[in-house]
Coordinates of N, CA and C in Angstrom, one line a residue:
M174 N -13.3 3.4 1.3 CA -11.9 3.7 1.6 C -11.5 5.1 1.1
I175 N -11.6 5.3 -0.3 CA -11.4 6.6 -0.9 C -12.7 7.1 -1.4
K176 N -13.0 8.4 -1.0 CA -14.3 9.0 -1.5 C -14.0 10.4 -1.8
L177 N -14.2 10.7 -3.1 CA -14.1 12.1 -3.6 C -15.5 12.6 -4.0
D178 N -15.8 13.8 -3.5 CA -17.1 14.3 -3.7 C -17.0 15.7 -4.3
K179 N -17.4 15.8 -5.6 CA -17.4 17.1 -6.3 C -16.1 17.9 -6.2
I180 N -15.0 17.1 -6.5 CA -13.6 17.7 -6.4 C -13.3 18.6 -7.6
S181 N -12.9 19.8 -7.3 CA -12.4 20.7 -8.4 C -11.0 21.2 -8.0
K182 N -10.2 21.4 -9.0 CA -8.9 22.0 -8.7 C -8.7 23.1 -9.8
K183 N -8.4 24.3 -9.3 CA -8.2 25.5 -10.1 C -6.8 26.1 -9.8
Y184 N -6.2 26.6 -10.9 CA -4.9 27.3 -10.7 C -5.1 28.7 -11.3
F185 N -4.8 29.7 -10.5 CA -4.9 31.0 -11.0 C -3.7 31.5 -11.7
I186 N -3.9 31.8 -13.0 CA -2.7 32.1 -13.9 C -2.7 33.6 -14.2
G187 N -3.3 34.4 -13.4 CA -3.4 35.9 -13.7 C -4.8 36.3 -13.8
Q188 N -5.1 37.3 -13.0 CA -6.5 37.8 -13.0 C -6.9 38.4 -14.4
P189 N -8.1 38.1 -14.8 CA -9.1 37.3 -14.2 C -9.1 35.8 -14.6
N190 N -8.0 35.4 -15.2 CA -7.9 34.1 -15.8 C -7.6 33.0 -14.8
E191 N -8.2 31.8 -15.0 CA -7.9 30.7 -14.1 C -8.0 29.4 -15.0
L192 N -7.3 28.4 -14.5 CA -7.3 27.2 -15.2 C -7.9 26.1 -14.3
E193 N -9.0 25.5 -14.8 CA -9.7 24.5 -14.0 C -9.3 23.1 -14.5
V194 N -8.5 22.4 -13.7 CA -7.9 21.2 -14.1 C -8.8 20.0 -13.8
L195 N -9.5 20.0 -12.6 CA -10.5 19.1 -12.3 C -11.8 19.8 -12.1
K196 N -12.9 19.1 -12.6 CA -14.2 19.8 -12.7 C -15.3 19.1 -12.0
G197 N -15.2 19.1 -10.7 CA -16.3 18.5 -9.9 C -16.4 17.0 -10.0
L198 N -15.2 16.3 -9.8 CA -15.2 14.9 -9.9 C -15.7 14.2 -8.6
S199 N -16.5 13.2 -8.8 CA -17.0 12.4 -7.7 C -16.7 10.9 -8.0
V200 N -16.0 10.2 -7.1 CA -15.7 8.8 -7.3 C -15.3 8.2 -6.0
S201 N -15.6 6.9 -5.9 CA -15.2 6.1 -4.7 C -14.4 4.9 -5.1
V202 N -13.5 4.5 -4.2 CA -12.7 3.3 -4.5 C -12.7 2.5 -3.2
D203 N -13.1 1.2 -3.3 CA -13.2 0.3 -2.1 C -11.9 -0.3 -1.8
K204 N -11.8 -0.8 -0.5 CA -10.6 -1.5 -0.1 C -10.3 -2.7 -1.0
G205 N -9.1 -2.9 -1.4 CA -8.7 -4.1 -2.1 C -8.9 -4.0 -3.6
E206 N -9.4 -2.9 -4.1 CA -9.6 -2.7 -5.6 C -8.2 -2.5 -6.3
F207 N -8.1 -2.9 -7.5 CA -7.0 -2.6 -8.4 C -7.6 -1.7 -9.5
V208 N -7.3 -0.5 -9.5 CA -8.0 0.5 -10.3 C -7.0 1.2 -11.2
A209 N -7.3 1.4 -12.5 CA -6.5 2.2 -13.4 C -7.1 3.5 -13.6
I210 N -6.4 4.6 -13.5 CA -6.8 6.0 -13.9 C -6.1 6.3 -15.1
V211 N -6.9 6.5 -16.2 CA -6.3 6.7 -17.5 C -6.7 8.0 -18.1
G212 N -6.0 8.4 -19.1 CA -6.3 9.7 -19.8 C -5.0 10.2 -20.5
Q213 N -5.2 11.0 -21.5 CA -4.1 11.6 -22.2 C -3.5 12.7 -21.4
S214 N -2.4 13.2 -21.8 CA -1.7 14.3 -21.2 C -2.6 15.5 -21.1
G215 N -2.7 16.1 -19.9 CA -3.6 17.2 -19.7 C -5.0 16.8 -19.3
S216 N -5.3 15.5 -19.1 CA -6.6 15.1 -18.7 C -6.9 15.4 -17.2
G217 N -5.9 15.5 -16.4 CA -6.1 15.8 -15.0 C -5.7 14.6 -14.1
K218 N -5.2 13.5 -14.7 CA -5.0 12.3 -13.9 C -3.9 12.5 -12.9
S219 N -2.8 13.3 -13.2 CA -1.7 13.5 -12.3 C -2.2 14.4 -11.1
T220 N -3.0 15.4 -11.5 CA -3.6 16.3 -10.4 C -4.5 15.5 -9.5
L221 N -5.3 14.6 -10.1 CA -6.1 13.7 -9.2 C -5.3 12.8 -8.3
M222 N -4.2 12.3 -8.9 CA -3.3 11.4 -8.0 C -2.7 12.2 -6.9
N223 N -2.3 13.5 -7.1 CA -1.8 14.3 -6.1 C -2.8 14.6 -5.0
I224 N -4.0 14.7 -5.4 CA -5.0 15.0 -4.3 C -5.3 13.7 -3.6
I225 N -5.5 12.6 -4.2 CA -5.7 11.3 -3.6 C -4.5 11.0 -2.6
G226 N -3.3 11.3 -3.1 CA -2.1 11.0 -2.3 C -1.8 12.1 -1.2
A227 N -2.7 13.0 -1.0 CA -2.6 14.1 0.0 C -1.3 14.9 -0.2
L228 N -0.9 15.0 -1.5 CA 0.2 15.9 -1.9 C -0.3 17.3 -2.3
D229 N -1.6 17.4 -2.5 CA -2.2 18.7 -2.9 C -3.6 18.7 -2.4
R230 N -4.2 19.9 -2.3 CA -5.5 20.0 -1.8 C -6.5 20.5 -2.9
P231 N -7.7 20.0 -2.9 CA -8.7 20.5 -3.9 C -9.1 21.9 -3.6
T232 N -9.5 22.6 -4.7 CA -10.0 24.0 -4.5 C -11.3 24.0 -3.9
S233 N -12.1 23.0 -4.2 CA -13.4 22.8 -3.6 C -13.8 21.3 -3.7
G234 N -14.8 20.9 -2.9 CA -15.2 19.5 -2.8 C -14.6 18.9 -1.6
N235 N -15.0 17.6 -1.3 CA -14.6 16.9 -0.1 C -13.9 15.6 -0.5
Y236 N -12.8 15.3 0.2 CA -12.1 14.1 0.0 C -11.9 13.4 1.4
S237 N -12.3 12.1 1.5 CA -12.1 11.4 2.7 C -11.4 10.1 2.4
L238 N -10.5 9.7 3.3 CA -9.7 8.5 3.2 C -9.9 7.8 4.5
D239 N -10.5 6.6 4.4 CA -10.8 5.8 5.6 C -11.7 6.7 6.6
D240 N -12.6 7.4 6.0 CA -13.5 8.3 6.7 C -12.8 9.5 7.4
I241 N -11.6 9.7 7.1 CA -10.9 10.9 7.6 C -11.0 12.0 6.6
P242 N -11.5 13.2 7.0 CA -11.7 14.3 6.1 C -10.3 15.0 5.7
I243 N -9.8 14.6 4.6 CA -8.4 15.1 4.3 C -8.3 16.6 4.1
R244 N -9.3 17.2 3.5 CA -9.2 18.6 3.1 C -9.1 19.5 4.4
E245 N -9.6 19.0 5.5 CA -9.5 19.8 6.7 C -8.2 19.7 7.5
M246 N -7.3 18.9 7.0 CA -6.1 18.6 7.8 C -5.0 19.7 7.6
S247 N -4.2 19.8 8.6 CA -3.0 20.7 8.5 C -1.9 20.0 7.7
D248 N -0.9 20.7 7.3 CA 0.2 20.1 6.5 C 0.9 19.0 7.3
N249 N 1.1 19.2 8.6 CA 1.7 18.1 9.4 C 0.8 16.9 9.4
Q250 N -0.5 17.1 9.5 CA -1.4 15.9 9.6 C -1.4 15.2 8.2
L251 N -1.3 16.0 7.1 CA -1.3 15.4 5.8 C 0.0 14.5 5.6
S252 N 1.1 15.0 6.2 CA 2.3 14.3 6.1 C 2.2 13.0 6.8
E253 N 1.6 13.0 7.9 CA 1.4 11.7 8.7 C 0.5 10.7 7.9
V254 N -0.6 11.2 7.3 CA -1.4 10.4 6.5 C -0.6 9.8 5.3
R255 N 0.2 10.6 4.6 CA 1.0 10.0 3.5 C 1.9 8.9 4.0
N256 N 2.5 9.2 5.1 CA 3.5 8.2 5.6 C 2.9 6.9 6.2
E257 N 1.7 7.0 6.7 CA 1.1 5.8 7.3 C 0.2 5.1 6.4
K258 N -0.5 5.8 5.5 CA -1.6 5.1 4.7 C -1.3 5.0 3.2
I259 N -0.3 5.7 2.7 CA -0.1 5.7 1.2 C 1.3 5.4 0.9
G260 N 1.5 4.4 -0.1 CA 2.8 4.1 -0.6 C 2.9 4.6 -2.0
F261 N 3.9 5.4 -2.4 CA 4.0 6.0 -3.7 C 5.1 5.3 -4.5
V262 N 4.8 5.0 -5.8 CA 5.7 4.5 -6.8 C 5.7 5.4 -8.0
F263 N 6.8 6.0 -8.3 CA 6.9 7.0 -9.4 C 7.6 6.5 -10.6
Q264 N 7.4 7.1 -11.7 CA 8.0 6.7 -13.0 C 9.6 6.9 -12.9
T265 N 10.0 7.9 -12.2 CA 11.4 8.3 -12.1 C 12.1 7.7 -10.8
F266 N 11.4 6.8 -10.1 CA 11.9 6.0 -9.0 C 12.0 6.8 -7.7
N267 N 12.6 8.0 -7.8 CA 12.8 8.9 -6.6 C 13.5 8.3 -5.5
L268 N 14.6 7.5 -5.8 CA 15.4 6.9 -4.7 C 16.5 8.0 -4.3
I269 N 16.9 7.9 -3.1 CA 18.0 8.8 -2.6 C 19.3 8.3 -3.2
P270 N 20.0 9.1 -4.0 CA 21.1 8.6 -4.8 C 22.3 8.0 -4.0
K271 N 22.7 8.6 -2.9 CA 23.9 8.1 -2.2 C 23.6 7.2 -1.0
T272 N 22.4 6.6 -1.1 CA 21.9 5.7 0.0 C 21.6 4.3 -0.6
S273 N 22.0 3.3 0.1 CA 21.9 1.9 -0.4 C 20.4 1.6 -0.6
A274 N 20.2 0.5 -1.3 CA 18.8 0.0 -1.5 C 18.1 -0.3 -0.1
L275 N 18.9 -0.9 0.8 CA 18.3 -1.2 2.1 C 17.9 0.1 2.8
H276 N 18.8 1.1 2.8 CA 18.5 2.3 3.6 C 17.4 3.1 2.9
N277 N 17.3 3.0 1.6 CA 16.1 3.7 0.9 C 14.8 3.1 1.3
V278 N 14.8 1.8 1.5 CA 13.5 1.2 2.0 C 13.2 1.5 3.5
E279 N 14.3 1.7 4.2 CA 14.1 2.0 5.6 C 13.6 3.4 5.9
V280 N 13.8 4.4 4.9 CA 13.5 5.8 5.2 C 12.1 6.0 5.7
P281 N 11.0 5.5 5.0 CA 9.7 5.8 5.5 C 9.4 5.3 7.0
M282 N 10.1 4.2 7.3 CA 10.0 3.7 8.7 C 10.7 4.6 9.7
F283 N 11.8 5.2 9.3 CA 12.5 6.1 10.1 C 11.6 7.3 10.5
Y284 N 10.9 7.8 9.6 CA 10.0 9.0 9.9 C 8.8 8.6 10.7
L285 N 8.5 7.3 10.7 CA 7.4 6.8 11.5 C 7.8 6.5 12.9
G286 N 9.2 6.5 13.1 CA 9.7 6.2 14.4 C 9.9 4.8 14.8
V287 N 10.0 3.9 13.7 CA 10.2 2.5 13.9 C 11.7 2.3 14.4
P288 N 11.9 1.5 15.4 CA 13.3 1.2 15.9 C 14.2 0.6 14.8
K289 N 15.5 1.0 14.9 CA 16.4 0.6 13.9 C 16.4 -0.9 13.6
K290 N 16.4 -1.7 14.6 CA 16.5 -3.2 14.4 C 15.3 -3.7 13.6
Q291 N 14.1 -3.2 14.0 CA 12.9 -3.6 13.4 C 12.8 -3.1 12.0
R292 N 13.2 -1.9 11.7 CA 13.0 -1.4 10.3 C 14.1 -2.0 9.4
R293 N 15.2 -2.4 9.9 CA 16.2 -3.1 9.1 C 15.7 -4.5 8.7
A294 N 15.1 -5.2 9.7 CA 14.5 -6.5 9.4 C 13.4 -6.4 8.4
R295 N 12.5 -5.4 8.5 CA 11.4 -5.2 7.6 C 11.9 -4.9 6.2
A296 N 12.9 -4.0 6.1 CA 13.5 -3.6 4.8 C 14.1 -4.8 4.1
K297 N 14.8 -5.7 4.8 CA 15.4 -6.9 4.2 C 14.3 -7.8 3.7
E298 N 13.2 -8.0 4.5 CA 12.1 -8.8 4.1 C 11.5 -8.4 2.9
L299 N 11.3 -7.0 2.8 CA 10.6 -6.5 1.6 C 11.5 -6.6 0.3
L300 N 12.8 -6.4 0.5 CA 13.7 -6.5 -0.6 C 13.8 -8.0 -1.1
Q301 N 13.7 -8.9 -0.2 CA 13.6 -10.3 -0.6 C 12.4 -10.6 -1.3
M302 N 11.2 -10.0 -0.9 CA 10.0 -10.2 -1.6 C 10.0 -9.7 -3.0
V303 N 10.7 -8.6 -3.3 CA 10.7 -8.1 -4.7 C 12.0 -8.6 -5.4
E304 N 12.6 -9.7 -4.9 CA 13.7 -10.3 -5.5 C 14.9 -9.4 -5.6
M305 N 15.2 -8.6 -4.6 CA 16.3 -7.7 -4.5 C 17.2 -8.0 -3.3
G306 N 17.1 -9.2 -2.7 CA 17.8 -9.5 -1.5 C 19.3 -9.6 -1.7
D307 N 19.7 -9.8 -3.0 CA 21.2 -9.8 -3.2 C 21.7 -8.4 -3.6
R308 N 20.9 -7.4 -3.5 CA 21.4 -6.0 -3.9 C 21.2 -5.0 -2.7
L309 N 21.2 -5.5 -1.5 CA 20.9 -4.7 -0.3 C 21.8 -3.5 -0.2
E310 N 23.0 -3.7 -0.5 CA 24.0 -2.6 -0.2 C 24.3 -1.8 -1.5
H311 N 23.7 -2.1 -2.6 CA 23.9 -1.4 -3.8 C 23.3 0.0 -3.8
L312 N 24.0 1.0 -4.4 CA 23.5 2.3 -4.6 C 22.6 2.3 -5.8
P313 N 21.7 3.3 -5.9 CA 20.8 3.4 -7.1 C 21.6 3.4 -8.4
N314 N 22.7 4.1 -8.5 CA 23.5 4.1 -9.7 C 24.1 2.8 -10.1
E315 N 24.1 1.8 -9.2 CA 24.6 0.5 -9.5 C 23.5 -0.5 -9.8
L316 N 22.3 0.0 -10.0 CA 21.1 -0.8 -10.3 C 20.5 -0.4 -11.7
S317 N 19.9 -1.4 -12.3 CA 19.2 -1.2 -13.6 C 17.9 -0.5 -13.3
G318 N 17.2 0.0 -14.3 CA 15.9 0.7 -14.1 C 14.9 -0.2 -13.4
G319 N 14.8 -1.5 -13.8 CA 13.9 -2.4 -13.2 C 14.2 -2.7 -11.8
Q320 N 15.5 -2.8 -11.5 CA 15.9 -3.0 -10.1 C 15.6 -1.8 -9.2
K321 N 15.8 -0.6 -9.8 CA 15.4 0.6 -9.0 C 13.9 0.6 -8.7
Q322 N 13.1 0.2 -9.7 CA 11.7 0.3 -9.5 C 11.2 -0.7 -8.5
R323 N 11.9 -1.9 -8.4 CA 11.6 -2.9 -7.4 C 11.9 -2.4 -6.0
V324 N 13.0 -1.7 -5.9 CA 13.4 -1.1 -4.6 C 12.3 0.0 -4.2
A325 N 11.9 0.7 -5.2 CA 10.9 1.8 -5.0 C 9.6 1.1 -4.5
I326 N 9.2 0.0 -5.1 CA 8.0 -0.7 -4.6 C 8.2 -1.3 -3.2
A327 N 9.3 -1.8 -2.9 CA 9.6 -2.2 -1.5 C 9.5 -1.1 -0.6
R328 N 10.0 0.1 -0.9 CA 9.9 1.3 -0.1 C 8.5 1.7 0.1
A329 N 7.7 1.6 -1.0 CA 6.3 2.0 -0.9 C 5.5 1.1 0.1
L330 N 6.0 -0.1 0.3 CA 5.3 -1.1 1.2 C 5.8 -1.0 2.6
A331 N 6.8 -0.2 2.9 CA 7.6 -0.2 4.1 C 6.7 -0.1 5.4
N332 N 5.8 0.9 5.3 CA 4.9 1.1 6.5 C 3.6 0.4 6.4
N333 N 3.5 -0.6 5.5 CA 2.3 -1.4 5.4 C 1.1 -0.5 5.1
P334 N 1.2 0.3 4.0 CA 0.1 1.3 3.7 C -1.1 0.5 3.2
S335 N -2.3 1.2 3.3 CA -3.5 0.5 2.8 C -3.6 0.8 1.3
I336 N -2.9 1.8 0.8 CA -3.1 2.2 -0.6 C -1.7 2.3 -1.3
I337 N -1.6 1.8 -2.5 CA -0.4 2.1 -3.3 C -0.8 2.9 -4.5
L338 N -0.1 4.1 -4.6 CA -0.4 4.9 -5.8 C 0.8 4.8 -6.7
A339 N 0.6 4.3 -7.9 CA 1.7 4.1 -8.9 C 1.5 5.0 -10.1
D340 N 2.4 5.9 -10.3 CA 2.3 6.9 -11.3 C 3.2 6.5 -12.5
E341 N 2.6 6.0 -13.6 CA 3.3 5.5 -14.8 C 4.5 4.7 -14.3
P342 N 4.4 3.6 -13.5 CA 5.5 2.9 -13.0 C 6.3 2.2 -14.0
T343 N 5.8 1.9 -15.2 CA 6.6 1.2 -16.2 C 7.1 2.2 -17.3
G344 N 6.8 3.5 -17.1 CA 7.1 4.4 -18.2 C 8.5 4.6 -18.6
A345 N 9.4 4.3 -17.7 CA 10.9 4.5 -18.0 C 11.6 3.1 -18.2
L346 N 10.8 2.1 -18.4 CA 11.3 0.7 -18.5 C 11.1 0.1 -19.9
D347 N 11.9 -0.8 -20.2 CA 11.6 -1.6 -21.5 C 10.5 -2.6 -21.2
S348 N 10.0 -3.2 -22.3 CA 8.8 -4.0 -22.1 C 9.0 -5.2 -21.2
K349 N 10.2 -5.9 -21.3 CA 10.4 -7.0 -20.5 C 10.5 -6.6 -19.0
T350 N 11.2 -5.6 -18.7 CA 11.3 -5.1 -17.3 C 10.0 -4.6 -16.8
G351 N 9.2 -3.9 -17.7 CA 7.9 -3.4 -17.3 C 7.0 -4.5 -16.9
R352 N 7.1 -5.6 -17.7 CA 6.3 -6.8 -17.4 C 6.6 -7.4 -16.0
L353 N 7.9 -7.4 -15.6 CA 8.2 -7.9 -14.3 C 7.6 -7.0 -13.2
V354 N 7.6 -5.7 -13.4 CA 7.1 -4.8 -12.5 C 5.6 -4.9 -12.3
M355 N 4.9 -5.1 -13.5 CA 3.4 -5.3 -13.4 C 3.1 -6.6 -12.7
D356 N 3.9 -7.7 -13.0 CA 3.7 -9.0 -12.3 C 3.8 -8.8 -10.8
L357 N 4.7 -7.9 -10.4 CA 4.9 -7.7 -8.9 C 3.7 -7.0 -8.3
F358 N 3.1 -6.0 -9.1 CA 1.9 -5.4 -8.6 C 0.7 -6.4 -8.5
H359 N 0.6 -7.3 -9.4 CA -0.4 -8.3 -9.3 C -0.2 -9.2 -8.1
K360 N 1.0 -9.5 -7.8 CA 1.3 -10.3 -6.7 C 0.9 -9.6 -5.4
I361 N 1.3 -8.3 -5.3 CA 1.0 -7.5 -4.1 C -0.5 -7.4 -3.9
H362 N -1.2 -7.2 -5.0 CA -2.7 -7.1 -4.9 C -3.3 -8.4 -4.5
K363 N -2.9 -9.5 -5.0 CA -3.5 -10.8 -4.7 C -3.1 -11.3 -3.3
E364 N -1.9 -11.2 -3.0 CA -1.4 -11.8 -1.7 C -1.6 -10.9 -0.5
E365 N -1.5 -9.5 -0.7 CA -1.6 -8.6 0.4 C -2.9 -7.8 0.4
N366 N -3.7 -8.0 -0.6 CA -5.0 -7.3 -0.6 C -4.9 -5.8 -0.5
K367 N -3.8 -5.3 -1.2 CA -3.6 -3.8 -1.2 C -4.6 -3.2 -2.2
T368 N -5.0 -2.0 -1.9 CA -5.7 -1.1 -2.8 C -4.7 -0.5 -3.7
I369 N -4.7 -0.7 -5.0 CA -3.7 -0.1 -5.9 C -4.4 0.7 -6.9
L370 N -3.9 2.0 -7.1 CA -4.3 2.9 -8.1 C -3.2 3.1 -9.1
L371 N -3.4 2.7 -10.3 CA -2.4 2.7 -11.3 C -2.7 3.9 -12.3
I372 N -1.9 4.9 -12.3 CA -2.1 6.1 -13.1 C -1.3 5.8 -14.4
T373 N -2.0 5.8 -15.6 CA -1.3 5.5 -16.8 C -2.0 6.1 -18.0
H374 N -1.3 6.3 -19.1 CA -1.9 6.6 -20.4 C -2.0 5.4 -21.2
N375 N -1.5 4.2 -20.7 CA -1.4 3.0 -21.5 C -2.7 2.1 -21.3
E376 N -3.5 2.1 -22.3 CA -4.8 1.3 -22.1 C -4.5 -0.2 -22.0
V377 N -3.5 -0.7 -22.5 CA -3.2 -2.1 -22.4 C -2.9 -2.5 -21.0
L378 N -2.1 -1.6 -20.3 CA -1.8 -1.8 -18.9 C -3.1 -1.7 -18.1
A379 N -3.9 -0.7 -18.4 CA -5.1 -0.5 -17.7 C -6.0 -1.7 -17.7
N380 N -6.0 -2.4 -18.8 CA -6.9 -3.6 -19.0 C -6.5 -4.7 -18.1
E381 N -5.3 -4.6 -17.5 CA -4.9 -5.7 -16.5 C -5.6 -5.5 -15.2
T382 N -6.2 -4.3 -14.9 CA -6.8 -4.0 -13.6 C -8.2 -4.4 -13.6
E383 N -8.9 -4.3 -12.4 CA -10.3 -4.7 -12.3 C -11.2 -3.6 -12.7
R384 N -10.7 -2.4 -12.8 CA -11.6 -1.2 -13.0 C -10.8 -0.1 -13.7
I385 N -11.5 0.5 -14.7 CA -10.8 1.6 -15.4 C -11.6 2.9 -15.2
I386 N -11.0 3.9 -14.7 CA -11.6 5.3 -14.6 C -10.9 6.1 -15.7
T387 N -11.6 6.6 -16.6 CA -11.1 7.4 -17.7 C -11.4 8.9 -17.6
L388 N -10.3 9.7 -17.6 CA -10.5 11.2 -17.5 C -10.3 11.8 -18.9
K389 N -11.0 12.9 -19.1 CA -10.8 13.8 -20.2 C -11.2 15.2 -19.8
D390 N -10.2 16.1 -20.0 CA -10.4 17.5 -19.7 C -11.0 17.7 -18.3
G391 N -10.4 17.0 -17.4 CA -10.8 17.2 -16.0 C -12.1 16.6 -15.5
E392 N -12.7 15.7 -16.3 CA -13.9 15.1 -16.0 C -13.8 13.6 -16.2
I393 N -14.6 12.8 -15.5 CA -14.7 11.4 -15.7 C -15.6 11.1 -16.8
I394 N -15.1 10.5 -17.9 CA -16.0 10.2 -19.0 C -16.5 8.7 -19.0
S395 N -15.7 7.9 -18.2 CA -16.2 6.5 -18.1 C -15.6 5.9 -16.8
D396 N -16.3 5.0 -16.2 CA -15.9 4.3 -15.0 C -16.4 2.9 -15.1
S397 N -15.6 1.9 -15.5 CA -16.1 0.6 -15.8 C -15.3 -0.5 -15.1
S398 N -16.0 -1.4 -14.5 CA -15.4 -2.6 -13.9 C -15.5 -3.7 -15.0
H399 N -14.5 -4.6 -15.0 CA -14.4 -5.6 -16.0 C -13.6 -6.7 -15.5
K400 N -13.7 -7.9 -16.2 CA -12.8 -9.0 -15.9 C -11.5 -8.7 -16.6
T401 N -10.4 -8.8 -15.8 CA -9.1 -8.5 -16.3 C -8.7 -9.5 -17.4
V402 N -7.9 -9.0 -18.4 CA -7.5 -9.8 -19.5 C -6.0 -10.2 -19.3
F403 N -5.5 -9.9 -18.1 CA -4.1 -10.1 -17.8 C -3.7 -11.6 -17.9
T404 N -2.7 -12.0 -18.6 CA -2.1 -13.3 -18.7 C -0.7 -13.2 -18.3
K405 N -0.3 -13.8 -17.2 CA 1.1 -13.8 -16.7 C 2.1 -14.2 -17.7
G406 N 3.1 -13.5 -17.9 CA 4.2 -13.8 -18.9 C 4.0 -13.1 -20.2
T407 N 2.9 -12.4 -20.4 CA 2.7 -11.7 -21.6 C 3.5 -10.4 -21.6
T408 N 4.1 -10.1 -22.7 CA 4.9 -8.9 -22.8 C 4.2 -7.9 -23.7
Y409 N 4.3 -6.6 -23.3 CA 3.6 -5.5 -24.0 C 4.6 -4.4 -24.3
D410 N 4.2 -3.6 -25.2 CA 5.0 -2.4 -25.5 C 4.6 -1.3 -24.4
F411 N 5.3 -1.2 -23.4 CA 5.0 -0.3 -22.3 C 5.3 1.2 -22.7

């Protein structure tokens, strides 16, 4: 599903200086995997997420998603890939402030051209799934952090993407609320067979996934599959 081959990313910060953030990464992720990408600040994990999410292009190397060569695409084509194939969940929620929870979830479907009646029904269904069915008309400022993140997860699922990219999704939440959000990711992974990439600096969270890819200074230093140690109901210091 996801295949990165010798991906590098460089930023030019003034001739002749350049900053190489990713240094020839090669990695593949299969359909239905739940993978954590971990590393300290500056390791390159956010840059890698941006490339996987088609938000940025590599300086060199090849990236294919469902056998589609992403690097060769135009900006409009990349936008279509993001909208159809990838659902994003961010630490800061990124909800539209003056728009209800229901309408926030509808937005990706609007850009895909889904008819109003159909996208309204889908949005309600997803909000029910994340236990936000009683908050359909609430604005983001009327919701708690955990409720906002659940709306964001429902929005990420709106167009039935094959991949969910979650960037520090519990980083702005307390431990109890973070636990609820992680339980929801496990439910989505198990019941809908979504490919989930969890970007985190938290090794405890990473150990709940099936596979951990560790970055350091723009390189993969380990890539290990393991039996998850997740126990539902456990609370952690997120």
